[in-house]
C-alpha positions as MATLAB code, in Angstrom:
seq = 'MIAHPRDDALTFNQHLNTGIQQIVTDFPKLIDAIQPTVICAEIVPSGRLGSNSELVVAAITSCKVIAFQFGIEWIDYGANTIKKQVTGDGKATKTLVRNTILDLFPAVKSRHALLKKEQKVAGEKAEGLPQDVFDGIAIALCGVKLMVPEEADNGSMDSPREAQDSEGCV';
ca = [
       0.372   -5.510   -3.595;
       2.494   -5.809   -6.707;
       5.866   -4.256   -5.913;
       7.390   -2.213   -8.729;
      10.790   -3.656   -9.734;
      11.985   -0.126  -10.672;
      13.678   -1.396  -13.826;
      13.066   -0.834  -17.520;
       9.566   -0.910  -19.002;
       9.897   -4.491  -20.316;
      10.837   -5.834  -16.883;
       8.016   -3.824  -15.334;
       5.485   -5.158  -17.883;
       6.500   -8.758  -17.256;
       6.461   -8.270  -13.485;
       3.052   -6.586  -13.605;
       1.575   -9.306  -15.817;
       2.859  -11.996  -13.433;
       1.560  -10.070  -10.404;
      -1.916   -9.556  -11.855;
      -2.104  -13.210  -12.880;
      -1.160  -14.222   -9.324;
      -3.857  -11.938   -7.898;
      -6.476  -13.391  -10.239;
      -5.406  -16.937   -9.379;
      -5.063  -16.433   -5.619;
      -7.870  -13.955   -4.951;
     -10.608  -16.557   -4.259;
      -8.233  -18.337   -1.842;
      -7.388  -15.040   -0.158;
     -11.063  -14.084    0.122;
     -11.827  -17.422    1.778;
      -8.858  -17.080    4.129;
      -9.301  -13.490    5.306;
     -12.880  -12.556    4.331;
     -12.216   -8.828    3.780;
     -15.114   -6.376    3.787;
     -13.130   -3.336    2.615;
     -10.011   -2.754    0.539;
      -8.197    0.554    0.998;
      -5.914    2.025   -1.643;
      -3.930    5.195   -2.195;
      -5.023    7.662   -4.847;
      -2.083    8.519   -7.059;
      -2.674   11.618   -9.210;
      -2.291   10.741  -12.882;
       0.524   13.261  -13.377;
       2.655   11.390  -10.841;
       2.373    7.872  -12.205;
       5.464    8.100  -14.377;
       6.227    6.466  -17.702;
       4.318    3.298  -16.839;
       1.091    5.122  -15.978;
      -1.105    3.070  -18.320;
       0.141   -0.146  -16.729;
      -0.347    1.192  -13.213;
      -3.901    2.280  -14.037;
      -4.555   -1.131  -15.637;
      -3.294   -2.934  -12.516;
      -5.415   -0.798  -10.197;
      -8.457   -1.255  -12.427;
      -7.978   -5.033  -12.485;
      -7.773   -5.158   -8.694;
     -10.874   -2.964   -8.357;
     -12.860   -5.161  -10.735;
     -11.887   -8.269   -8.757;
     -12.885   -6.555   -5.492;
     -16.236   -5.449   -6.915;
     -16.918   -8.956   -8.257;
     -16.554  -10.280   -4.716;
     -18.673   -7.479   -3.252;
     -15.775   -5.882   -1.389;
     -15.953   -2.123   -0.861;
     -12.995   -0.181   -2.295;
     -11.965    3.062   -0.582;
      -9.361    5.450   -1.981;
      -7.385    7.688    0.374;
      -5.158   10.602   -0.617;
      -1.467   10.451    0.279;
      -1.762   13.372    2.707;
      -4.551   11.602    4.599;
      -2.498    8.409    4.859;
       0.598   10.250    6.055;
      -1.385   12.248    8.614;
      -3.088    9.169   10.053;
       0.152    7.194   10.302;
       2.690    9.838   11.330;
       0.575   12.794   12.426;
       2.031   14.882    9.583;
       0.272   15.108    6.203;
       3.551   16.152    4.571;
       5.672   13.355    6.068;
       8.543   11.933    4.022;
       8.694    8.305    2.912;
      11.490    7.839    5.447;
       9.235    9.016    8.285;
       6.427    6.718    7.095;
       8.871    3.778    6.975;
      10.316    4.539   10.412;
       6.855    4.946   11.939;
       5.771    1.553   10.553;
       8.988   -0.014   11.865;
       8.295    1.449   15.324;
       4.653    0.304   15.311;
       5.256   -3.239   14.077;
       8.224   -5.073   15.679;
       7.778   -8.099   13.371;
       8.159   -5.859   10.307;
      11.200   -4.227   11.903;
      12.800   -7.647   12.500;
      12.073   -8.808    8.943;
      13.444   -5.532    7.528;
      16.683   -5.875    9.536;
      17.091   -9.546    8.588;
      16.572   -8.797    4.894;
      19.124   -5.960    5.031;
      21.631   -8.361    6.596;
      20.932  -11.014    3.930;
      21.317   -8.446    1.148;
      24.623   -7.235    2.583;
      25.975  -10.807    2.863;
      24.933  -11.418   -0.772;
      26.926   -8.349   -1.840;
      23.773   -6.408   -2.720;
      22.766   -2.949   -1.579;
      21.298   -3.395    1.911;
      17.885   -1.768    1.466;
      15.700   -4.218    3.361;
      12.004   -4.329    2.526;
      10.883   -2.238   -0.456;
       9.204    1.096    0.329;
       6.039   -0.295   -1.284;
       5.682   -2.660    1.690;
       5.715    0.236    4.153;
       3.318    2.219    1.970;
       0.924   -0.757    1.827;
       0.981   -1.144    5.611;
       0.445    2.616    6.004;
      -2.605    2.491    3.706;
      -4.083   -0.398    5.700;
      -3.376    1.343    9.004;
      -4.983    4.547    7.726;
      -8.069    2.587    6.688;
      -8.351    0.976   10.102;
      -7.978    4.304   11.889;
     -10.568    6.027    9.727;
     -13.062    3.176    9.620;
     -12.837    2.417   13.331;
     -12.133    5.871   14.792;
     -12.782    4.845   18.404;
      -9.772    2.518   18.141;
      -7.497    5.129   16.576;
      -4.809    6.132   19.011;
      -4.810    9.803   18.090;
      -8.602   10.152   17.743;
      -8.049   13.163   15.479;
     -10.776   12.259   12.979;
     -14.276   11.234   13.936;
     -15.514    9.953   10.589;
     -14.340    9.009    7.102;
     -16.054   12.188    5.817;
     -13.508   14.225    7.760;
     -10.711   12.214    6.159;
     -10.750   14.166    2.917;
      -7.427   15.617    1.857;
      -6.908   18.965    0.124;
      -7.928   17.443   -3.231;
     -11.276   16.337   -1.795;
     -10.254   12.690   -2.045;
     -11.293   10.266    0.641;
];
């Protein structure tokens, strides 16, 4: 995941270029280390991508091409599906998603608290981990729940086909 620095376009462009280069460089090592069979991602409607939409689409496309080159299936889930699988509410706020991830994963909660403390000591705004981290974990958790429904704790969906959100996106 390439976290968005939320700065001006030039900073974003440089950050994105560095992030994509790192993915291209590290991807074979990552494939060897974790041997993924599926990559799950969130569908972001084009109208919501903001001023850097071309760059975001380019980054997603680059990652998809790399995945396809390695024969890894790519599955897109809609935001409502992700929120419902993680929190039980398809209209959950980002705060609820973050808090649910913190409750589910004590190691993430500890790292988040430690980072907030370090930021405060450094005189920075104590935000902890970026929201993108929680969103990435939520996407992965959604994928696990939908691809292995018998292991999902809520058992609300029996198959990926039933995982379509209101836009028909899986």
